[in-house]
PDB file of C-alpha atoms and ligand atoms in Angstrom:
ATOM      1  CA  UNK A 170      67.190 114.508 102.990  1.00 80.00           C
ATOM      2  CA  UNK A 171      66.043 111.039 103.933  1.00 84.00           C
ATOM      3  CA  UNK A 172      64.994 110.570 107.538  1.00 84.00           C
ATOM      4  CA  UNK A 173      67.331 108.228 109.447  1.00 94.00           C
ATOM      5  CA  UNK A 174      69.953 108.205 106.687  1.00 97.00           C
ATOM      6  CA  UNK A 175      73.456 108.470 108.151  1.00 98.00           C
ATOM      7  CA  UNK A 176      75.015 109.937 105.018  1.00 98.00           C
ATOM      8  CA  UNK A 177      72.204 112.527 104.605  1.00 98.00           C
ATOM      9  CA  UNK A 178      73.036 113.573 108.168  1.00 97.00           C
ATOM     10  CA  UNK A 179      76.739 113.783 107.310  1.00 98.00           C
ATOM     11  CA  UNK A 180      75.910 115.785 104.146  1.00 97.00           C
ATOM     12  CA  UNK A 181      73.770 118.140 106.253  1.00 96.00           C
ATOM     13  CA  UNK A 182      76.492 118.568 108.890  1.00 96.00           C
ATOM     14  CA  UNK A 183      74.277 117.023 111.564  1.00 96.00           C
ATOM     15  CA  UNK A 184      76.856 114.249 112.101  1.00 97.00           C
ATOM     16  CA  UNK A 185      80.557 115.139 111.881  1.00 98.00           C
ATOM     17  CA  UNK A 186      82.905 113.679 109.295  1.00 98.00           C
ATOM     18  CA  UNK A 187      86.541 114.104 108.308  1.00 98.00           C
ATOM     19  CA  UNK A 188      85.786 116.116 105.193  1.00 98.00           C
ATOM     20  CA  UNK A 189      88.379 116.153 102.435  1.00 98.00           C
ATOM     21  CA  UNK A 190      86.354 117.784  99.617  1.00 98.00           C
ATOM     22  CA  UNK A 191      83.017 119.502  99.106  1.00 98.00           C
ATOM     23  CA  UNK A 192      81.144 121.241  96.301  1.00 98.00           C
ATOM     24  CA  UNK A 193      77.497 122.018  95.583  1.00 97.00           C
ATOM     25  CA  UNK A 194      76.666 118.435  94.539  1.00 97.00           C
ATOM     26  CA  UNK A 195      79.011 116.231  96.497  1.00 98.00           C
ATOM     27  CA  UNK A 196      80.957 115.638  99.662  1.00 98.00           C
ATOM     28  CA  UNK A 197      83.998 113.435 100.280  1.00 98.00           C
ATOM     29  CA  UNK A 198      85.131 112.294 103.704  1.00 98.00           C
ATOM     30  CA  UNK A 199      87.312 109.632 105.266  1.00 98.00           C
ATOM     31  CA  UNK A 200      85.809 106.197 105.842  1.00 98.00           C
ATOM     32  CA  UNK A 201      85.650 105.560 109.573  1.00 98.00           C
ATOM     33  CA  UNK A 202      86.882 101.955 109.043  1.00 98.00           C
ATOM     34  CA  UNK A 203      89.462 102.282 106.278  1.00 98.00           C
ATOM     35  CA  UNK A 204      90.963  99.360 104.369  1.00 98.00           C
ATOM     36  CA  UNK A 205      94.125 101.496 104.374  1.00 98.00           C
ATOM     37  CA  UNK A 206      94.790 105.055 105.582  1.00 98.00           C
ATOM     38  CA  UNK A 207      93.179 107.568 103.234  1.00 98.00           C
ATOM     39  CA  UNK A 208      90.144 105.411 102.290  1.00 98.00           C
ATOM     40  CA  UNK A 209      87.656 108.055 101.186  1.00 98.00           C
ATOM     41  CA  UNK A 210      83.927 107.986 100.491  1.00 98.00           C
ATOM     42  CA  UNK A 211      82.324 110.283  97.933  1.00 98.00           C
ATOM     43  CA  UNK A 212      78.600 110.896  98.281  1.00 98.00           C
ATOM     44  CA  UNK A 213      76.033 112.980  96.432  1.00 98.00           C
ATOM     45  CA  UNK A 214      74.545 115.550  98.827  1.00 98.00           C
ATOM     46  CA  UNK A 215      71.092 114.572  97.590  1.00 98.00           C
ATOM     47  CA  UNK A 216      69.816 111.170  98.674  1.00 98.00           C
ATOM     48  CA  UNK A 217      69.940 108.380  96.106  1.00 98.00           C
ATOM     49  CA  UNK A 218      69.953 104.784  97.245  1.00 98.00           C
ATOM     50  CA  UNK A 219      72.415 103.331  94.753  1.00 97.00           C
ATOM     51  CA  UNK A 220      73.578 103.281  91.118  1.00 98.00           C
ATOM     52  CA  UNK A 221      70.109 102.412  89.795  1.00 97.00           C
ATOM     53  CA  UNK A 222      68.394 105.630  90.859  1.00 96.00           C
ATOM     54  CA  UNK A 223      71.446 107.913  90.930  1.00 97.00           C
ATOM     55  CA  UNK A 224      70.933 110.971  88.714  1.00 96.00           C
ATOM     56  CA  UNK A 225      73.122 110.677  85.588  1.00 97.00           C
ATOM     57  CA  UNK A 226      74.649 114.144  85.824  1.00 98.00           C
ATOM     58  CA  UNK A 227      75.511 113.603  89.479  1.00 98.00           C
ATOM     59  CA  UNK A 228      76.981 110.166  88.675  1.00 98.00           C
ATOM     60  CA  UNK A 229      79.310 111.761  86.119  1.00 98.00           C
ATOM     61  CA  UNK A 230      80.218 114.466  88.623  1.00 98.00           C
ATOM     62  CA  UNK A 231      81.077 111.917  91.322  1.00 98.00           C
ATOM     63  CA  UNK A 232      83.510 110.253  88.932  1.00 98.00           C
ATOM     64  CA  UNK A 233      85.210 113.623  88.327  1.00 98.00           C
ATOM     65  CA  UNK A 234      85.589 114.009  92.073  1.00 98.00           C
ATOM     66  CA  UNK A 235      86.915 110.432  92.286  1.00 98.00           C
ATOM     67  CA  UNK A 236      89.644 111.389  89.833  1.00 98.00           C
ATOM     68  CA  UNK A 237      90.618 114.509  91.814  1.00 98.00           C
ATOM     69  CA  UNK A 238      90.787 112.574  95.064  1.00 98.00           C
ATOM     70  CA  UNK A 239      92.745 109.726  93.489  1.00 98.00           C
ATOM     71  CA  UNK A 240      95.369 112.173  92.262  1.00 98.00           C
ATOM     72  CA  UNK A 241      95.575 113.787  95.716  1.00 98.00           C
ATOM     73  CA  UNK A 242      95.908 110.359  97.345  1.00 98.00           C
ATOM     74  CA  UNK A 243      98.610 109.341  94.893  1.00 98.00           C
ATOM     75  CA  UNK A 244     100.584 112.397  96.048  1.00 98.00           C
ATOM     76  CA  UNK A 245     100.482 111.022  99.601  1.00 97.00           C
ATOM     77  CA  UNK A 246     102.593 108.084  98.384  1.00 97.00           C
ATOM     78  CA  UNK A 247     100.075 105.249  97.970  1.00 98.00           C
ATOM     79  CA  UNK A 248     101.024 102.466  95.540  1.00 98.00           C
ATOM     80  CA  UNK A 249      97.621 102.061  93.879  1.00 98.00           C
ATOM     81  CA  UNK A 250      93.908 102.794  94.191  1.00 98.00           C
ATOM     82  CA  UNK A 251      90.736 100.702  93.890  1.00 98.00           C
ATOM     83  CA  UNK A 252      87.442 102.448  93.179  1.00 98.00           C
ATOM     84  CA  UNK A 253      84.301 100.565  94.174  1.00 98.00           C
ATOM     85  CA  UNK A 254      80.596 101.127  94.603  1.00 98.00           C
ATOM     86  CA  UNK A 255      78.526  98.547  96.452  1.00 98.00           C
ATOM     87  CA  UNK A 256      74.958  98.355  95.211  1.00 98.00           C
ATOM     88  CA  UNK A 257      72.366  96.349  97.162  1.00 98.00           C
ATOM     89  CA  UNK A 258      72.778  94.201 100.227  1.00 98.00           C
ATOM     90  CA  UNK A 259      74.062  91.163  98.342  1.00 98.00           C
ATOM     91  CA  UNK A 260      76.856  93.273  96.879  1.00 98.00           C
ATOM     92  CA  UNK A 261      77.917  94.412 100.334  1.00 97.00           C
ATOM     93  CA  UNK A 262      76.008  97.700 100.543  1.00 98.00           C
ATOM     94  CA  UNK A 263      75.424  98.582 104.179  1.00 98.00           C
ATOM     95  CA  UNK A 264      74.621 102.291 103.947  1.00 98.00           C
ATOM     96  CA  UNK A 265      71.779 102.865 101.521  1.00 98.00           C
ATOM     97  CA  UNK A 266      72.850 106.332 100.419  1.00 98.00           C
ATOM     98  CA  UNK A 267      74.898 105.914  97.235  1.00 98.00           C
ATOM     99  CA  UNK A 268      78.631 106.304  97.686  1.00 98.00           C
ATOM    100  CA  UNK A 269      81.899 105.585  95.932  1.00 98.00           C
ATOM    101  CA  UNK A 270      84.832 104.069  97.815  1.00 98.00           C
ATOM    102  CA  UNK A 271      88.291 105.354  96.900  1.00 98.00           C
ATOM    103  CA  UNK A 272      90.603 102.789  98.457  1.00 98.00           C
ATOM    104  CA  UNK A 273      94.343 103.343  98.580  1.00 98.00           C
ATOM    105  CA  UNK A 274      96.484 100.272  98.106  1.00 98.00           C
ATOM    106  CA  UNK A 275      99.880  99.706  99.602  1.00 98.00           C
ATOM    107  CA  UNK A 276     102.392  97.293  98.069  1.00 97.00           C
ATOM    108  CA  UNK A 277     102.017  93.950  99.863  1.00 97.00           C
ATOM    109  CA  UNK A 278      98.799  94.877 101.723  1.00 97.00           C
ATOM    110  CA  UNK A 279      97.326  91.575 100.492  1.00 95.00           C
ATOM    111  CA  UNK A 280      93.734  92.798 100.464  1.00 96.00           C
ATOM    112  CA  UNK A 281      91.536  90.100  98.903  1.00 92.00           C
ATOM    113  CA  UNK A 282      90.540  90.621  95.293  1.00 91.00           C
ATOM    114  CA  UNK A 283      87.435  88.945  93.851  1.00 92.00           C
ATOM    115  CA  UNK A 284      88.182  85.625  92.160  1.00 94.00           C
ATOM    116  CA  UNK A 285      87.475  85.247  88.437  1.00 96.00           C
ATOM    117  CA  UNK A 286      85.160  82.468  87.224  1.00 95.00           C
ATOM    118  CA  UNK A 287      85.778  80.403  84.114  1.00 96.00           C
ATOM    119  CA  UNK A 288      82.729  80.549  81.859  1.00 97.00           C
ATOM    120  CA  UNK A 289      82.097  78.762  78.580  1.00 97.00           C
ATOM    121  CA  UNK A 290      82.227  80.843  75.385  1.00 98.00           C
ATOM    122  CA  UNK A 291      78.455  80.335  74.922  1.00 98.00           C
ATOM    123  CA  UNK A 292      77.769  81.628  78.428  1.00 98.00           C
ATOM    124  CA  UNK A 293      79.860  84.731  77.782  1.00 98.00           C
ATOM    125  CA  UNK A 294      78.142  85.264  74.398  1.00 98.00           C
ATOM    126  CA  UNK A 295      74.710  84.915  75.974  1.00 98.00           C
ATOM    127  CA  UNK A 296      75.459  87.414  78.739  1.00 97.00           C
ATOM    128  CA  UNK A 297      76.825  89.959  76.245  1.00 97.00           C
ATOM    129  CA  UNK A 298      73.569  89.611  74.257  1.00 97.00           C
ATOM    130  CA  UNK A 299      71.363  89.937  77.339  1.00 97.00           C
ATOM    131  CA  UNK A 300      73.136  93.061  78.539  1.00 97.00           C
ATOM    132  CA  UNK A 301      73.096  94.777  75.174  1.00 96.00           C
ATOM    133  CA  UNK A 302      69.418  94.032  74.652  1.00 95.00           C
ATOM    134  CA  UNK A 303      68.740  95.404  78.165  1.00 93.00           C
ATOM    135  CA  UNK A 304      70.558  98.589  77.152  1.00 91.00           C
ATOM    136  CA  UNK A 305      68.560  98.872  73.935  1.00 86.00           C
ATOM    137  CA  UNK A 306      65.379  98.955  76.027  1.00 74.00           C
ATOM    138  CA  UNK A 307      66.500 101.785  78.359  1.00 65.00           C
TER     139      UNK A 307
HETATM  140  P1  AMP B  49      79.080 100.092 102.080  1.00 74.49           P
HETATM  141  O1  AMP B  49      79.341  98.707 102.582  1.00 74.49           O
HETATM  142  O2  AMP B  49      79.545 100.281 100.664  1.00 74.49           O
HETATM  143  O3  AMP B  49      77.648 100.531 102.286  1.00 74.49           O
HETATM  144  O4  AMP B  49      80.053 101.021 102.901  1.00 74.49           O
HETATM  145  C1  AMP B  49      79.710 101.793 103.989  1.00 74.49           C
HETATM  146  C2  AMP B  49      80.981 102.397 104.497  1.00 74.49           C
HETATM  147  O5  AMP B  49      80.661 103.471 105.362  1.00 74.49           O
HETATM  148  C3  AMP B  49      81.849 101.429 105.342  1.00 74.49           C
HETATM  149  O6  AMP B  49      83.132 101.303 104.725  1.00 74.49           O
HETATM  150  C4  AMP B  49      81.928 102.084 106.708  1.00 74.49           C
HETATM  151  O7  AMP B  49      83.185 101.949 107.319  1.00 74.49           O
HETATM  152  C5  AMP B  49      81.613 103.545 106.376  1.00 74.49           C
HETATM  153  N1  AMP B  49      81.021 104.315 107.470  1.00 74.49           N
HETATM  154  C6  AMP B  49      80.005 103.960 108.273  1.00 74.49           C
HETATM  155  N2  AMP B  49      79.707 104.952 109.138  1.00 74.49           N
HETATM  156  C7  AMP B  49      80.556 105.982 108.849  1.00 74.49           C
HETATM  157  C8  AMP B  49      80.757 107.278 109.391  1.00 74.49           C
HETATM  158  N3  AMP B  49      80.011 107.755 110.402  1.00 74.49           N
HETATM  159  N4  AMP B  49      81.736 108.044 108.876  1.00 74.49           N
HETATM  160  C9  AMP B  49      82.506 107.572 107.863  1.00 74.49           C
HETATM  161  N5  AMP B  49      82.357 106.368 107.308  1.00 74.49           N
HETATM  162  C10 AMP B  49      81.406 105.565 107.783  1.00 74.49           C
HETATM  163 ZN1   ZN B  50      70.715 109.743 102.453  1.00 74.49          ZN
END
């Protein structure tokens, strides 16, 4: 429990939420400002700031919960689902307690998607090398 963390308070029941799922490790509740009805947030009950420090076992568990919730949302009649996690301020993270967004999509909702950049082959090759050597060091 991190002092002054909104999602720790929601996990602890100190602040109410529209809970849709709960187990020993995680909690899922409706986003208060949904991109579409049914937009759900999944959080670990324990405080982790983002993907970098998130415990690996919990990360895997959150993805299992994401799958369950996606299937339940699909049954409500949505046309598609985006799954996103914002990590760090520059990536749009506002609440610094790790969370996964499950965002229902509705045909024609016209939500903006990120634009793709054109990179040169060499730039793509170099990035692939950098990332794999970063992985080799972890
Ligand atoms: P992020 O930008 O990834 O940090 O997303 C934070 C999300 O939390 C936003 O989509 C907010 O609408 C949502 N949010 C903020 N306060 C609450 C709250 N009390 N209950 C539910 N969702 C919230
Ligand atoms: Zn927290």
